[in-house]
Amino acid sequence: MKAAMNPELTEAVSWFTRDTEIMSGMLLACGTVDRTEFAIDGEAGEDSVFDLASLTKLFTGLCAMKLKEEGLLDISRSVFSYAPRFRFLRDVTVEQILSFTRELRTPGRVDTCRNREEALDCLFGTASVGEPKGKAYSDIPSMVLKYVLEAAGSLPFMECVRKTVLEPAGMKETWAKVPEERVGDCLSYDGEYRIEGEKRIHRTGMKPGVPHDPKAAVIQQGTEDLCGHAGLFSTGGDMVRFCRAILEERIVSRASLREIAVNRTGYRRTDGTYTQYLGYQCYVRHPQQYYSEIPRYMGRQAFGNSGFAGNHLSVDPEHGTFTLFLGNRVKDRLTVLLPKAGKSLEDYGLNADGSGKFPWIESDGTTRLIPSSVLYVHQKDEHLHKIVARVLGLKEIPFEEQDSEAIQN
């Protein structure tokens, strides 16, 4: 991406990094297989290494589809038949966890386990509690799927990712364990603030190159033992290569891309509300844009995901476009605010859209104004996707609900 930055995208990024300070740093890239427009601002640079967080799930889904194409993975088989350590998943198929159509629960919280061994024992105790009653999206299916793919492909998961995705895409700056000489390029995700009802949390001590996701951090422990849900680190240049490789079908076939993007979970409830619209380890387009990870200018075959740290990736094989946001909304930011009953964001000194600065009282009694990134996920349509559409000359594609009904299991 050694080229001039697009001025319109630069202005869009600066709204996040300078005007509101939602992000400490951000990279935006969008385009087609032969055109890329981008902008960078704040603490991010062209050599920066970002924590991909849940964008890792897209790699997991693509690996699954590649093994399926090669005849090595039968998604109709049970999880247990591939990974016997999951003794409570004898009646759950690979397809059901690939598509988020079974709710999985661990016997305890993986993210509070004291060490890797305890965390793995907890994960291997995963059981199904039936079809999702509310939110279908979860990290646990992806974490389980990693072990299924290792068994099917007879390779450690990171090697599967390298063989299936990184090498075909020409990605040389994507790792589960960041090389020592590149740790200095990793963005810092330290100093996160949270307000959860009466609880006030300040997470400190996060080292560069360690996954922000606590489940991935406790399991990976600085190794290449990549988790299925989070744990990859990458640069903007490599992630553009990733998008182009998807569009050029260098990772999986067009048929597999269409299969990934089929809505498996979304439908309209009797009260008029909608469930989440999910495909294979990804989001697909939702009828209500407020809840959609897929922008209006992408169609029914588009898929993507976002990451808690501030990332977003969506790709539309049908129309040949991609959009990538890599950002850091964690460092020294208020990321979560769950108000007390009867309270609103404004009662905490924030704007209705979640932006603003919160007066955090330190242990010594001093007050520090903390920039808020609380509702970042809902800022993307107006302040990023709208500008991307204008720069690329894209128009809104109508949502056709009749073609997006969930596959009922």
Coordinates of C-alpha atoms in Angstrom, one line a residue:
M1 CA 0.0 0.0 0.0
K2 CA 2.9 2.3 -0.8
A3 CA 0.7 5.0 -2.4
A4 CA -0.9 8.3 -1.6
M5 CA -3.8 8.1 0.9
N6 CA -7.3 8.9 -0.3
P7 CA -8.3 12.3 1.0
E8 CA -12.0 11.4 1.6
L9 CA -11.0 8.2 3.5
T10 CA -8.4 10.2 5.4
E11 CA -11.1 12.6 6.6
A12 CA -13.3 9.6 7.6
V13 CA -10.5 8.0 9.6
S14 CA -9.6 11.2 11.3
W15 CA -13.2 11.5 12.7
F16 CA -12.4 8.4 14.7
T17 CA -8.8 9.2 15.6
R18 CA -8.9 13.0 16.1
D19 CA -12.4 14.4 16.2
T20 CA -13.9 11.9 18.7
E21 CA -10.7 10.0 19.8
I22 CA -12.7 6.7 19.6
M23 CA -9.6 5.1 18.1
S24 CA -6.0 5.5 19.1
G25 CA -5.0 4.4 15.6
M26 CA -6.8 3.2 12.5
L27 CA -6.2 1.9 9.0
L28 CA -9.0 1.8 6.3
A29 CA -8.6 0.0 3.0
C30 CA -11.2 -0.8 0.4
G31 CA -11.4 -1.7 -3.3
T32 CA -11.3 -4.5 -5.8
V33 CA -8.7 -7.0 -7.0
D34 CA -6.9 -4.3 -9.0
R35 CA -7.7 -1.2 -7.0
T36 CA -7.0 -0.2 -3.4
E37 CA -7.9 3.0 -1.7
F38 CA -6.6 3.5 1.9
A39 CA -5.9 5.9 4.8
I40 CA -4.1 5.6 8.1
D41 CA -4.0 7.9 11.1
G42 CA -3.1 8.0 14.8
E43 CA -0.8 5.5 16.3
A44 CA -1.3 3.1 13.3
G45 CA 1.2 3.0 10.4
E46 CA 1.8 0.9 7.3
D47 CA 4.1 -1.4 9.2
S48 CA 1.8 -1.7 12.2
V49 CA 0.7 -5.2 13.4
F50 CA -2.9 -5.4 14.5
D51 CA -4.6 -7.9 16.8
L52 CA -7.2 -9.4 14.4
A53 CA -9.4 -10.7 17.2
S54 CA -12.6 -12.3 15.8
L55 CA -11.5 -11.8 12.2
T56 CA -9.6 -15.0 13.0
K57 CA -12.9 -16.8 12.6
L58 CA -12.9 -16.0 8.8
F59 CA -9.6 -17.9 8.5
T60 CA -11.2 -20.8 10.5
G61 CA -14.2 -20.9 8.2
L62 CA -12.1 -20.8 5.0
C63 CA -9.9 -23.7 6.3
A64 CA -13.0 -25.7 7.0
M65 CA -14.3 -25.2 3.5
K66 CA -10.9 -26.0 1.9
L67 CA -10.7 -29.3 3.8
K68 CA -14.3 -30.0 2.7
E69 CA -13.4 -29.3 -0.9
E70 CA -10.4 -31.7 -0.6
G71 CA -12.7 -34.5 0.8
L72 CA -10.9 -34.4 4.2
L73 CA -13.8 -33.0 6.2
D74 CA -17.3 -34.4 6.3
I75 CA -19.4 -31.7 8.0
S76 CA -22.2 -34.2 8.5
R77 CA -20.1 -36.2 11.0
S78 CA -20.1 -35.5 14.7
V79 CA -17.6 -33.3 16.4
F80 CA -16.7 -36.3 18.7
S81 CA -15.8 -38.5 15.7
Y82 CA -13.0 -36.1 14.8
A83 CA -12.1 -34.8 18.3
P84 CA -12.9 -37.4 21.0
R85 CA -11.8 -35.1 23.8
F86 CA -15.2 -33.4 23.2
R87 CA -17.0 -36.3 24.9
F88 CA -20.3 -34.3 25.3
L89 CA -20.5 -33.4 21.6
R90 CA -21.3 -36.9 20.3
D91 CA -24.6 -35.8 18.8
V92 CA -23.5 -32.4 17.5
T93 CA -22.3 -32.2 13.9
V94 CA -19.4 -30.2 12.5
E95 CA -21.9 -28.3 10.3
Q96 CA -23.9 -27.3 13.4
I97 CA -20.9 -25.7 15.0
L98 CA -19.6 -24.3 11.7
S99 CA -23.0 -22.5 11.3
F100 CA -23.6 -21.4 14.9
T101 CA -26.9 -23.4 14.9
R102 CA -26.1 -25.2 18.2
E103 CA -25.6 -23.3 21.4
L104 CA -22.5 -24.5 23.2
R105 CA -21.5 -23.9 26.8
T106 CA -18.4 -24.7 28.8
P107 CA -18.7 -25.8 32.4
G108 CA -16.9 -22.6 33.5
R109 CA -15.5 -19.5 32.0
V110 CA -12.4 -20.2 29.9
D111 CA -11.2 -16.6 30.3
T112 CA -11.0 -16.9 34.1
C113 CA -8.9 -20.0 34.1
R114 CA -5.5 -19.7 35.8
N115 CA -3.4 -21.4 33.1
R116 CA -3.5 -23.2 29.7
E117 CA -4.1 -26.7 31.2
E118 CA -7.1 -25.5 33.2
A119 CA -8.5 -23.6 30.2
L120 CA -8.3 -26.6 27.9
D121 CA -9.9 -28.9 30.5
C122 CA -12.8 -26.4 30.6
L123 CA -13.0 -26.2 26.8
F124 CA -13.1 -29.9 26.4
G125 CA -16.0 -30.1 28.7
T126 CA -18.1 -28.1 26.2
A127 CA -21.7 -29.4 25.8
S128 CA -24.7 -28.5 23.6
V129 CA -27.8 -26.9 25.2
G130 CA -29.8 -27.1 21.9
E131 CA -30.6 -24.4 19.4
P132 CA -29.7 -20.8 20.3
K133 CA -32.6 -19.1 22.1
G134 CA -31.1 -15.6 21.7
K135 CA -27.7 -14.5 20.4
A136 CA -26.4 -17.3 18.1
Y137 CA -22.9 -15.8 17.6
S138 CA -20.3 -17.2 20.0
D139 CA -16.6 -17.9 20.4
I140 CA -17.0 -21.5 21.6
P141 CA -18.0 -23.1 18.3
S142 CA -14.9 -21.6 16.6
M143 CA -12.7 -22.8 19.5
V144 CA -14.1 -26.4 19.2
L145 CA -13.8 -26.3 15.4
K146 CA -10.1 -25.7 15.6
Y147 CA -9.6 -29.3 17.0
V148 CA -11.9 -30.8 14.4
L149 CA -9.8 -29.2 11.6
E150 CA -6.6 -30.4 13.1
A151 CA -7.8 -33.9 13.1
A152 CA -9.3 -33.7 9.6
G153 CA -6.2 -32.1 8.0
S154 CA -3.6 -34.0 10.2
L155 CA -1.9 -30.6 10.8
P156 CA -1.7 -28.2 13.7
F157 CA -4.3 -25.4 13.1
M158 CA -1.7 -22.7 12.4
E159 CA -0.1 -24.9 9.8
C160 CA -3.5 -25.4 8.2
V161 CA -4.0 -21.7 8.1
R162 CA -0.6 -21.2 6.6
K163 CA -1.1 -23.8 3.9
T164 CA -4.7 -23.0 3.1
V165 CA -4.7 -19.2 3.4
L166 CA -1.4 -17.5 4.0
E167 CA 0.7 -19.1 1.3
P168 CA -1.9 -18.9 -1.5
A169 CA -2.6 -15.3 -0.6
G170 CA 1.1 -14.3 -0.4
M171 CA 0.7 -13.2 3.3
K172 CA 4.1 -13.1 5.0
E173 CA 3.1 -10.8 7.9
T174 CA 0.4 -12.8 9.6
W175 CA 1.2 -14.8 12.7
A176 CA -0.2 -16.5 15.9
K177 CA 3.2 -15.8 17.5
V178 CA 4.6 -12.5 16.4
P179 CA 8.3 -12.7 15.6
E180 CA 10.5 -11.0 18.2
E181 CA 11.8 -8.5 15.7
R182 CA 8.2 -7.4 14.9
V183 CA 6.8 -7.1 18.4
G184 CA 7.8 -3.4 18.4
D185 CA 5.4 -2.9 15.5
C186 CA 2.4 -4.3 17.4
L187 CA -0.2 -1.9 18.6
S188 CA -0.7 -1.7 22.3
Y189 CA -4.1 -2.7 23.6
D190 CA -3.3 -1.9 27.2
G191 CA -5.2 0.3 29.6
E192 CA -8.8 -0.7 28.7
Y193 CA -11.6 0.7 30.9
R194 CA -15.0 -1.0 31.5
I195 CA -18.1 -0.1 33.5
E196 CA -20.4 -3.1 34.1
G197 CA -23.2 -1.9 36.4
E198 CA -21.6 -1.3 39.7
K199 CA -18.2 -2.7 38.6
R200 CA -15.4 -0.5 37.3
I201 CA -12.6 -2.4 35.6
H202 CA -9.2 -1.1 34.4
R203 CA -7.3 -3.8 32.5
T204 CA -3.5 -3.2 32.6
G205 CA -0.4 -5.2 31.9
M206 CA -1.3 -6.2 28.4
K207 CA 1.9 -6.8 26.5
P208 CA 2.2 -6.1 22.7
G209 CA 1.8 -9.3 20.6
V210 CA -0.4 -11.0 23.2
P211 CA -4.1 -11.5 22.1
H212 CA -6.4 -9.0 23.7
D213 CA -9.0 -11.8 23.9
P214 CA -8.5 -13.4 27.3
K215 CA -9.5 -16.9 26.2
A216 CA -6.9 -16.8 23.3
A217 CA -4.3 -15.3 25.6
V218 CA -4.6 -18.1 28.3
I219 CA -4.6 -20.9 25.7
Q220 CA -2.0 -19.7 23.2
Q221 CA 0.5 -18.6 25.9
G222 CA 2.9 -17.1 23.5
T223 CA 3.0 -20.2 21.2
E224 CA 1.7 -20.9 17.7
D225 CA -1.1 -23.0 19.1
L226 CA -3.7 -20.7 17.4
C227 CA -7.3 -20.7 18.7
G228 CA -10.2 -20.9 16.2
H229 CA -11.9 -17.7 17.4
A230 CA -9.1 -15.2 17.9
G231 CA -5.3 -15.0 18.2
L232 CA -4.0 -13.9 14.7
F233 CA -2.0 -10.8 14.2
S234 CA -1.5 -9.1 10.8
T235 CA -0.6 -6.0 8.9
G236 CA -2.9 -3.9 6.7
G237 CA -1.0 -5.0 3.6
D238 CA -1.4 -8.6 4.4
M239 CA -5.1 -8.2 5.1
V240 CA -5.6 -6.5 1.7
R241 CA -3.8 -9.5 0.1
F242 CA -6.3 -11.7 2.1
C243 CA -9.3 -9.9 0.6
R244 CA -7.9 -10.1 -2.9
A245 CA -7.1 -13.8 -2.6
I246 CA -10.7 -14.4 -1.6
L247 CA -12.0 -12.5 -4.6
E248 CA -9.7 -14.2 -7.0
E249 CA -10.7 -17.6 -5.6
R250 CA -7.1 -18.5 -4.6
I251 CA -8.2 -19.8 -1.2
V252 CA -11.4 -21.7 -1.9
S253 CA -13.7 -22.0 -4.9
R254 CA -16.6 -19.7 -5.8
A255 CA -19.0 -22.5 -4.8
S256 CA -17.5 -22.6 -1.3
L257 CA -17.7 -18.8 -1.0
R258 CA -21.4 -19.0 -1.9
E259 CA -21.9 -21.7 0.7
I260 CA -20.1 -19.7 3.4
A261 CA -22.4 -16.8 2.8
V262 CA -25.8 -18.6 3.1
N263 CA -27.8 -17.4 6.0
R264 CA -28.1 -20.2 8.5
T265 CA -29.6 -18.6 11.6
G266 CA -31.5 -15.5 10.6
Y267 CA -35.3 -15.2 10.5
R268 CA -38.1 -12.8 11.5
R269 CA -39.7 -13.5 14.8
T270 CA -43.5 -13.3 15.3
D271 CA -43.0 -10.0 17.2
G272 CA -41.4 -8.5 14.1
T273 CA -37.8 -8.5 15.4
Y274 CA -35.0 -10.5 13.8
T275 CA -32.4 -13.0 15.0
Q276 CA -28.8 -12.7 14.0
Y277 CA -27.9 -13.6 10.3
L278 CA -24.9 -15.8 10.3
G279 CA -23.2 -18.1 7.7
Y280 CA -20.3 -20.4 8.2
Q281 CA -18.1 -18.7 10.8
C282 CA -19.2 -15.2 9.6
Y283 CA -21.9 -12.7 9.5
V284 CA -24.1 -12.3 6.4
R285 CA -26.3 -9.4 5.4
H286 CA -29.1 -8.6 7.9
P287 CA -32.4 -7.0 6.9
Q288 CA -32.0 -4.2 9.4
Q289 CA -28.8 -2.3 8.7
Y290 CA -28.4 -1.2 12.4
Y291 CA -27.6 -4.9 13.2
S292 CA -25.7 -5.7 10.0
E293 CA -22.0 -6.2 9.8
I294 CA -22.3 -6.2 6.0
P295 CA -22.7 -2.8 4.4
R296 CA -25.5 -1.7 2.2
Y297 CA -23.4 -1.6 -0.9
M298 CA -22.7 -5.4 -0.7
G299 CA -25.1 -8.1 -1.8
R300 CA -26.4 -11.4 -0.7
Q301 CA -23.2 -13.3 -1.3
A302 CA -21.1 -11.0 0.9
F303 CA -19.8 -12.1 4.2
G304 CA -17.6 -10.7 7.0
N305 CA -16.9 -10.2 10.6
S306 CA -15.7 -7.7 13.2
G307 CA -13.3 -7.8 16.1
F308 CA -13.8 -6.3 19.6
A309 CA -10.5 -4.4 19.3
G310 CA -12.0 -2.3 16.5
N311 CA -11.7 -4.3 13.3
H312 CA -14.1 -5.0 10.4
L313 CA -13.7 -7.0 7.2
S314 CA -16.4 -7.5 4.6
V315 CA -16.0 -9.0 1.2
D316 CA -18.4 -9.4 -1.7
P317 CA -17.3 -12.1 -4.2
E318 CA -20.4 -11.4 -6.4
H319 CA -19.6 -7.8 -7.0
G320 CA -15.8 -8.0 -6.5
T321 CA -15.4 -5.6 -3.6
F322 CA -13.9 -5.6 -0.1
T323 CA -13.8 -3.2 2.9
L324 CA -11.2 -3.4 5.7
F325 CA -11.0 -1.5 8.9
L326 CA -8.2 -2.2 11.3
G327 CA -8.3 -0.1 14.4
N328 CA -7.5 0.1 18.1
R329 CA -10.5 1.2 20.2
V330 CA -9.0 -0.4 23.3
K331 CA -5.9 1.4 24.4
D332 CA -6.8 3.8 27.2
R333 CA -10.4 3.8 26.1
L334 CA -13.7 3.1 27.7
T335 CA -14.9 0.1 25.7
V336 CA -17.9 -1.2 27.6
L337 CA -20.5 0.7 29.5
L338 CA -23.5 -1.3 30.9
P339 CA -25.5 1.4 32.7
K340 CA -27.3 0.8 35.9
A341 CA -31.1 0.3 35.6
G342 CA -32.8 3.4 34.5
K343 CA -29.6 5.1 33.4
S344 CA -28.6 6.2 29.9
L345 CA -25.2 7.0 28.4
E346 CA -25.9 10.7 28.9
D347 CA -26.1 10.1 32.6
Y348 CA -22.5 9.0 32.5
G349 CA -21.4 12.2 30.6
L350 CA -21.3 10.6 27.2
N351 CA -23.1 11.5 24.0
A352 CA -26.1 9.4 22.9
D353 CA -24.0 7.8 20.1
G354 CA -21.5 6.6 22.7
S355 CA -18.7 9.0 22.0
G356 CA -17.3 11.6 24.4
K357 CA -15.1 11.4 27.5
F358 CA -15.9 9.7 30.8
P359 CA -14.6 11.2 34.0
W360 CA -12.8 8.2 35.6
I361 CA -11.8 8.7 39.2
E362 CA -8.4 7.1 39.9
S363 CA -7.4 5.4 43.1
D364 CA -5.6 8.5 44.3
G365 CA -8.8 10.5 43.9
T366 CA -7.7 12.4 40.8
T367 CA -10.1 12.4 37.8
R368 CA -9.0 11.4 34.3
L369 CA -11.1 12.0 31.2
I370 CA -11.2 8.7 29.2
P371 CA -12.2 8.7 25.5
S372 CA -15.2 6.4 24.9
S373 CA -15.5 3.8 22.1
V374 CA -18.6 2.2 23.6
L375 CA -20.8 2.2 20.5
Y376 CA -18.1 2.1 17.8
V377 CA -19.8 -0.8 16.1
H378 CA -22.8 1.4 15.3
Q379 CA -20.7 4.3 14.0
K380 CA -19.3 2.5 11.0
D381 CA -22.2 2.9 8.6
E382 CA -22.4 6.7 8.8
H383 CA -18.8 7.5 9.3
L384 CA -17.0 4.8 7.3
H385 CA -19.2 2.7 5.0
K386 CA -21.0 5.8 3.6
I387 CA -17.6 7.3 2.6
V388 CA -16.3 4.0 1.2
A389 CA -19.4 3.7 -1.0
R390 CA -18.8 7.3 -2.3
V391 CA -15.1 6.7 -3.0
L392 CA -15.7 3.4 -4.9
G393 CA -18.8 4.7 -6.6
L394 CA -21.0 2.0 -5.1
K395 CA -24.8 2.2 -4.7
E396 CA -27.1 0.5 -2.1
I397 CA -28.1 -3.0 -3.1
P398 CA -31.7 -3.7 -1.9
F399 CA -32.1 -6.4 0.7
E400 CA -34.2 -9.3 -0.6
E401 CA -35.6 -11.0 2.4
Q402 CA -37.3 -13.8 0.5
D403 CA -33.9 -15.0 -0.6
S404 CA -32.4 -14.8 2.9
E405 CA -34.5 -17.1 5.1
A406 CA -32.6 -19.2 7.5
I407 CA -31.9 -22.9 6.8
Q408 CA -33.8 -24.6 9.6
N409 CA -32.1 -27.6 11.1

